[in-house]
Coordinates of N, CA and C and ligand atoms in Angstrom, one line a residue:
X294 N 66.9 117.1 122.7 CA 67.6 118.3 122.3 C 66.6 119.3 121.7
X295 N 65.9 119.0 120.8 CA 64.6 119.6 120.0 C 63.7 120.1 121.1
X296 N 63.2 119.3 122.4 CA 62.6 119.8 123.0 C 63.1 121.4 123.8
X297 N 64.1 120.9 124.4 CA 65.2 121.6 125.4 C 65.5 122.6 124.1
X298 N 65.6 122.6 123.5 CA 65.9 123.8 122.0 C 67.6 124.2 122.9
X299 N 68.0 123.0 122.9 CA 69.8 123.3 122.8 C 70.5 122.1 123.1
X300 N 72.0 122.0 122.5 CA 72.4 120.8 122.7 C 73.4 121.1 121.0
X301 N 74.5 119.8 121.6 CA 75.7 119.7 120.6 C 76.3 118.4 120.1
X302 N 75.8 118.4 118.7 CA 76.3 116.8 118.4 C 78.3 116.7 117.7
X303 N 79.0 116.3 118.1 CA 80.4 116.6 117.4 C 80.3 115.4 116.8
X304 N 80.5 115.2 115.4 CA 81.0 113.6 114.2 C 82.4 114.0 114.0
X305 N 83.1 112.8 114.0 CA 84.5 113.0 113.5 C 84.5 112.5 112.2
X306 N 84.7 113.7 111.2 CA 84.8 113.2 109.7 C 86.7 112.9 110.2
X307 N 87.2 113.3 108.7 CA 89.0 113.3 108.7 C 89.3 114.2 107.2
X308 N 90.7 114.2 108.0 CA 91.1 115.0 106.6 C 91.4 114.2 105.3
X309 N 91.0 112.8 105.4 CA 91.8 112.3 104.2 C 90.1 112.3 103.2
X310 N 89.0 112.9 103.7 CA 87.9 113.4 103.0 C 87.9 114.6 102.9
X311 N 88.7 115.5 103.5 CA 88.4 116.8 103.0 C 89.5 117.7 102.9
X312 N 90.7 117.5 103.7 CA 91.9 118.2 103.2 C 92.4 117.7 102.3
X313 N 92.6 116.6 101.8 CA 93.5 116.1 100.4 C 92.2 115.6 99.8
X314 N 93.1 115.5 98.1 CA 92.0 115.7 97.2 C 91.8 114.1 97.0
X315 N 92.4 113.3 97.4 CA 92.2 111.4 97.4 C 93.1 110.5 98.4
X316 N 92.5 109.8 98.4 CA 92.9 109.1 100.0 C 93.2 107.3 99.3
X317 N 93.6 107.0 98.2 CA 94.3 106.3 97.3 C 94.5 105.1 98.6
X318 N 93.6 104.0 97.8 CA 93.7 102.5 99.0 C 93.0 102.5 100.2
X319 N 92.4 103.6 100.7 CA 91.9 103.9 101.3 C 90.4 104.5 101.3
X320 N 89.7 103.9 100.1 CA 88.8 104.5 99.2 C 87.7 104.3 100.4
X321 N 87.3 103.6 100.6 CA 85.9 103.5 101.4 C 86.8 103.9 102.7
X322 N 87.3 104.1 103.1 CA 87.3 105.4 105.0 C 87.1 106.3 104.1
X323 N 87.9 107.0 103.2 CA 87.3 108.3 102.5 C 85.9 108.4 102.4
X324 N 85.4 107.9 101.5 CA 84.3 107.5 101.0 C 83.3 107.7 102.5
X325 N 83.4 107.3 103.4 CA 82.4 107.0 104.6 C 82.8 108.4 105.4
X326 N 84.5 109.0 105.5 CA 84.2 110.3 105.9 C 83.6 111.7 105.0
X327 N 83.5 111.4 103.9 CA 82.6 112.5 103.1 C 81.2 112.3 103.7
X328 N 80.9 111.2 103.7 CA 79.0 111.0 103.8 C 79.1 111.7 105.4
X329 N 79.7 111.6 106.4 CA 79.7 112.2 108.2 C 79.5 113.7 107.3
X330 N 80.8 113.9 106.4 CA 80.8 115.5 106.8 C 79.5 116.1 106.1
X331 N 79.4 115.6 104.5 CA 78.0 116.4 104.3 C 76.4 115.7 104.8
X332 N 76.8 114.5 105.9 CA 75.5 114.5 106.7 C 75.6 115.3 107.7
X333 N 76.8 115.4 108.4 CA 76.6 116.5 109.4 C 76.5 118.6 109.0
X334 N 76.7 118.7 107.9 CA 76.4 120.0 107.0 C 74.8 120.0 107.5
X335 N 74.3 119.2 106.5 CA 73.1 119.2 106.1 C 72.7 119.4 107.6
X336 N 72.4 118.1 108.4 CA 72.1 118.2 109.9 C 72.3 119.5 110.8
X337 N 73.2 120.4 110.3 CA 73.8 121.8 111.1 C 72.7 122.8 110.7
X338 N 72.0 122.5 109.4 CA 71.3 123.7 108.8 C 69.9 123.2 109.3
X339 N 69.6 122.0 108.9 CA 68.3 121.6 109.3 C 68.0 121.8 111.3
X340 N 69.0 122.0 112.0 CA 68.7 121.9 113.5 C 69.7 123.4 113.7
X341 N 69.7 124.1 113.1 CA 70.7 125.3 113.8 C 69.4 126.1 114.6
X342 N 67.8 126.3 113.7 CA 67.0 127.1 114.6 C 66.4 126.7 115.9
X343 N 67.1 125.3 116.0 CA 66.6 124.5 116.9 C 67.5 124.4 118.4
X344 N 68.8 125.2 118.2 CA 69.4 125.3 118.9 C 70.5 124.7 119.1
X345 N 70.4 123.9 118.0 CA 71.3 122.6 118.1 C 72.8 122.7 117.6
X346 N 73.6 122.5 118.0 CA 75.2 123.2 116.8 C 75.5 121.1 116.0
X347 N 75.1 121.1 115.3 CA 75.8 119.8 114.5 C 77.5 120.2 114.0
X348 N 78.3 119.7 114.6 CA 79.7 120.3 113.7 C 80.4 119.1 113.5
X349 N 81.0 119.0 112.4 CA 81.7 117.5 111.8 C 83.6 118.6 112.0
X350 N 84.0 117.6 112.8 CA 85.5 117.9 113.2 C 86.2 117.3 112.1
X351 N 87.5 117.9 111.4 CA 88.4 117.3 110.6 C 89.9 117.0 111.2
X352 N 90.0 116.4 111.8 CA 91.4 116.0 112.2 C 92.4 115.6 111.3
X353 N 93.9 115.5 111.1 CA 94.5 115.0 110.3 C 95.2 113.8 111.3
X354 N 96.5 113.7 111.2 CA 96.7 112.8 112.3 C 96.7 113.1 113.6
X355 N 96.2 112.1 114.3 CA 96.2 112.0 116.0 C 96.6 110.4 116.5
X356 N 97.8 110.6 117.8 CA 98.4 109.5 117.7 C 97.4 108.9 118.2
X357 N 97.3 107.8 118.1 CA 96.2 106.5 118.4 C 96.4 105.6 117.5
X358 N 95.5 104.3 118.3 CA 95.8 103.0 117.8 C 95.6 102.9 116.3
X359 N 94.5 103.6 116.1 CA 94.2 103.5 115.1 C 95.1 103.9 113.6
X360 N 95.7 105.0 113.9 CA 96.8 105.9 113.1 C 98.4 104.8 113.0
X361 N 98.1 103.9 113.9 CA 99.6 103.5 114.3 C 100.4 104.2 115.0
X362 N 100.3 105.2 115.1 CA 101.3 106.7 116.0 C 101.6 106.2 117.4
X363 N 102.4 106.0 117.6 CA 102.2 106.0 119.4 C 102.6 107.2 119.9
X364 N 103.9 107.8 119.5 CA 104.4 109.3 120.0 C 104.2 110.9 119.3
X365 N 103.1 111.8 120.1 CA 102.9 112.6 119.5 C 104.1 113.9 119.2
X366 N 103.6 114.6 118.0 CA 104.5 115.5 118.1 C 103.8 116.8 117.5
X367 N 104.6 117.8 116.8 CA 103.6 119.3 116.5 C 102.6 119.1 115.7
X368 N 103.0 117.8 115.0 CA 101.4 117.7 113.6 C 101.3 116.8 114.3
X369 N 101.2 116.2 115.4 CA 100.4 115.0 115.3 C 100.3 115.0 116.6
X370 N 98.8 115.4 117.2 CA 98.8 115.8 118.7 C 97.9 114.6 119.6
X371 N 98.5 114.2 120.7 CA 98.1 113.0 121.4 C 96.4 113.4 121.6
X372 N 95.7 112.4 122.0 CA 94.4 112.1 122.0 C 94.2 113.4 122.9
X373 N 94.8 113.8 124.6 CA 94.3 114.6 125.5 C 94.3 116.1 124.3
X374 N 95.7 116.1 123.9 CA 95.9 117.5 123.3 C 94.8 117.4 122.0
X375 N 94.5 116.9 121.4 CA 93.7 117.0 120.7 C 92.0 117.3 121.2
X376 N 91.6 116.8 122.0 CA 90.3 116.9 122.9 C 90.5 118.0 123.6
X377 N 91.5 118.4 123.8 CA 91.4 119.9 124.8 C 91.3 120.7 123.5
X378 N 91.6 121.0 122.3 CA 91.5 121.6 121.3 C 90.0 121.6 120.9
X379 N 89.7 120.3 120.3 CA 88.0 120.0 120.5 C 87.2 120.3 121.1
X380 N 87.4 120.5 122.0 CA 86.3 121.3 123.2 C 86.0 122.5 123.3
X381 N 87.2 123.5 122.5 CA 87.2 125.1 122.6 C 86.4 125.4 121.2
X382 N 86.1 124.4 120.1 CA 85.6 124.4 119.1 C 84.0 124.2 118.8
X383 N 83.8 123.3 120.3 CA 82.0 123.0 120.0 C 81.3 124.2 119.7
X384 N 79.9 124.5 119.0 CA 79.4 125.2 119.0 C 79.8 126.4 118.5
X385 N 80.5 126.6 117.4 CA 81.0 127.4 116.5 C 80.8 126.9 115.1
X386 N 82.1 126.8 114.6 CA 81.9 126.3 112.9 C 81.1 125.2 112.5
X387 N 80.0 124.9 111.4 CA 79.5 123.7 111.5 C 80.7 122.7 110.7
X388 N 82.1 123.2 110.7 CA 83.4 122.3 109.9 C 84.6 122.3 110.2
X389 N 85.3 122.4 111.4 CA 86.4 122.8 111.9 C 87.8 121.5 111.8
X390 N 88.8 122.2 111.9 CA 89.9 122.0 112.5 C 90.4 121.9 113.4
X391 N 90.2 121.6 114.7 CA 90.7 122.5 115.9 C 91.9 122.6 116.2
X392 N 93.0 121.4 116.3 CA 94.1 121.1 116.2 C 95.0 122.4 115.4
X393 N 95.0 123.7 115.7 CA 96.0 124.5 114.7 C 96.7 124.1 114.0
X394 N 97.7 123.3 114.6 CA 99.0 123.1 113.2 C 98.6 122.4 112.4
X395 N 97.2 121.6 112.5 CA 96.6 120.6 111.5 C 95.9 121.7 110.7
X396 N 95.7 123.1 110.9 CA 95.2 123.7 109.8 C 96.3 124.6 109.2
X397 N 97.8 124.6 109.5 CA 98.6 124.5 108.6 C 98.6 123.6 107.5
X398 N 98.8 122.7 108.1 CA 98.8 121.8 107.0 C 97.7 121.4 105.8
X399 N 96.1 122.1 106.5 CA 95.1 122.2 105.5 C 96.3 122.9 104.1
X400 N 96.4 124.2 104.9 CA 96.5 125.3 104.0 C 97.8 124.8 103.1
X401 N 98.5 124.5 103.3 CA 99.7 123.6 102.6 C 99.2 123.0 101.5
X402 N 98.5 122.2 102.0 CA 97.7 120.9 100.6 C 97.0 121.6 100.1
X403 N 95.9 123.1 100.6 CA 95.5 123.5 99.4 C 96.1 124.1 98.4
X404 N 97.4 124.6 98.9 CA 98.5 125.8 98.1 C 99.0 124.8 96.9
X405 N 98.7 123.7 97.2 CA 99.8 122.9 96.1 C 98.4 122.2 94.3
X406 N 99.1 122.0 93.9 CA 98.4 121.3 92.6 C 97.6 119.8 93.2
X407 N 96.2 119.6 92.8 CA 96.1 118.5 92.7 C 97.2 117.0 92.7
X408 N 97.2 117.0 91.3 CA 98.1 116.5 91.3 C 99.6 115.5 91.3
X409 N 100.0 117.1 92.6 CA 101.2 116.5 93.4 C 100.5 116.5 94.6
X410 N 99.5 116.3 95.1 CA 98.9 115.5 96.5 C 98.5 114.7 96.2
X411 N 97.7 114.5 95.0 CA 97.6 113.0 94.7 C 98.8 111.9 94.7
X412 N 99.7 112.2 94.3 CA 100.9 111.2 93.7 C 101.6 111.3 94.7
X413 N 102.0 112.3 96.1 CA 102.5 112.4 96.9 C 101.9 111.1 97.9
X414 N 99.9 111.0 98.2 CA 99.5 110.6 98.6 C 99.6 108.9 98.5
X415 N 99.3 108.8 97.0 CA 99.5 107.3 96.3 C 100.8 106.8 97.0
X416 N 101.9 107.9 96.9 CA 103.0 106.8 97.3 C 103.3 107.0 98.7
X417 N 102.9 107.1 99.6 CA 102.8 107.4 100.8 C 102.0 105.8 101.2
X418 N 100.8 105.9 100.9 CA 99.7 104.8 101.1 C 100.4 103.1 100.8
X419 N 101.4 103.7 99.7 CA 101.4 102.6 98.8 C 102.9 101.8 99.4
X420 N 103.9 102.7 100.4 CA 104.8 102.0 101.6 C 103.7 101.9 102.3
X421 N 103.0 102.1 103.0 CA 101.9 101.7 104.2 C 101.9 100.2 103.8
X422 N 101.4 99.5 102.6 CA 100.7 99.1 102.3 C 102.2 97.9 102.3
X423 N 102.9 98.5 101.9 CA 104.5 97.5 101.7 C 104.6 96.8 102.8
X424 N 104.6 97.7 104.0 CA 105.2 97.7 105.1 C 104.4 96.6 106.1
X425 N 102.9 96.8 105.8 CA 102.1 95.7 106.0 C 102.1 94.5 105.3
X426 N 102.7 94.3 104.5 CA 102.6 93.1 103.8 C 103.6 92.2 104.1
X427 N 104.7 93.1 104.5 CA 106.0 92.6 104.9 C 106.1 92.3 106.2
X428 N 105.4 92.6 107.5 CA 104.8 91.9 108.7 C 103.8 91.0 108.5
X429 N 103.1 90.8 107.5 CA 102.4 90.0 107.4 C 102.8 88.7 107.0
X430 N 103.7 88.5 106.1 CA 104.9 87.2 105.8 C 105.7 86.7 106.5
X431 N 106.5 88.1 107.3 CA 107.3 87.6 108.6 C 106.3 86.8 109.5
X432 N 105.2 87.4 109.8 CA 104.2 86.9 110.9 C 104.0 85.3 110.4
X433 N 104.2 85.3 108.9 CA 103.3 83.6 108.9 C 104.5 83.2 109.0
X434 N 105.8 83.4 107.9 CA 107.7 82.3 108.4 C 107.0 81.9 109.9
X435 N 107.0 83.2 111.2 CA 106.7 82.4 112.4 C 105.9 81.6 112.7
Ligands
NAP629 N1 93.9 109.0 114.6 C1 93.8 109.7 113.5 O1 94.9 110.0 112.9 C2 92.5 110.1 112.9 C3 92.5 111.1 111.9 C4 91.4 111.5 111.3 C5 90.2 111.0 111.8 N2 90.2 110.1 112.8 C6 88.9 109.5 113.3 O2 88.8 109.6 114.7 C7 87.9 108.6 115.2 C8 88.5 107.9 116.3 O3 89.7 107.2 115.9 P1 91.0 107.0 116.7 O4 92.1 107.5 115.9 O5 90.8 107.7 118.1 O6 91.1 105.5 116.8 P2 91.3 104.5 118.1 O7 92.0 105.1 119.2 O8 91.7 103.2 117.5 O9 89.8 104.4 118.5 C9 88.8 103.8 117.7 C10 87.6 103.5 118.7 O10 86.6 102.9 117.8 C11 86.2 101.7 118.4 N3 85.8 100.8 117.4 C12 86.5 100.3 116.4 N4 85.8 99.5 115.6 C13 84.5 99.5 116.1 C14 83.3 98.8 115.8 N5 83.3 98.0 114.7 N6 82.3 99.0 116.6 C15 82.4 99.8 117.7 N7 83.5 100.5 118.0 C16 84.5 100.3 117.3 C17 87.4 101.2 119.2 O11 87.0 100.3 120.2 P3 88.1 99.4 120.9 O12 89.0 100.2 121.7 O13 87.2 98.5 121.8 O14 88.8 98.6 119.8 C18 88.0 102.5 119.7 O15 87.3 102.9 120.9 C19 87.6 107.7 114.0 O16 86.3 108.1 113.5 C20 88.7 108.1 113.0 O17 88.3 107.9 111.7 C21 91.3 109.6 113.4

């Protein structure tokens, strides 16, 4: 890319490092998407004269395996809708959103107090966590 003096690296940070203020049980994904987003910052300034666009994407939810989600809906846009969003983003912001209604929802969590995203978050995490434990018991009865 350095040679060619052009080219585009996209990292997927997430929003539970950068739209909400803690990601409660979840410490190290947080933890590991802060280090993408301010390695890929840094990387965007160190290679911008180079032609290079480094941009760290923040997504919030996207149905996939990984989310648990199977059915998409307005906040939570399937993998294609999401990648068609992604695409119209490369080479712009070195920190985006692309997903729109997912930057509603930035702006939501920033309007509110600490906090109450914190304690909103905690207990949110903290059924996840129920809800896994409780297929985890049924799984061994069987
Ligand atoms: N989905 C969301 O709500 C959401 C929100 C914010 C950020 N993100 C980020 O988006 C990225 C993609 O996640 P996703 O939601 O699309 O999840 P996904 O559909 O479950 O895909 C995860 C991918 O990572 C691969 N993978 C998992 N562990 C791996 C390992 N140890 N070594 C190599 N490959 C591995 C999986 O391979 P296999 O298919 O072979 O298992 C799969 O291709 C992740 O960085 C995630 O943090 C997702």
């Amino acid at each position: 890319m350095v040679e060619r003096k052009k080219g585009a690296i996209v990292n997927i940070g997430s929003g539970a490092a950068i739209v909400i203020p803690s990601d409660p049980l979840y410490a190290v994904y947080a933890a590991t998407k802060a280090y993408i987003d301010q390695f890929s910052r840094c990387l965007h300034v160190e290679y911008k004269k180079s032609g290079i666009d480094v941009q760290c994407q923040v997504p919030l939810y996207v149905a996939t395996k990984m989310a648990s989600i199977r059915r998409s809906s307005f906040f939570v846009p399937s993998t294609d809708g999401y990648a068609r969003a992604a695409l119209r983003w490369i080479g712009y912001e070195p920190r985006c959103t692309p997903y729109w209604p997912h930057t509603l929802l930035w702006g939501l969590a920033c309007s509110l107090p600490e906090s109450v995203v914190d304690a909103w978050r905690l207990r949110f995490c903290l059924r996840i966590r129920k809800r896994g434990q409780l297929k985890d018991s049924s799984r061994k009865q069987e």
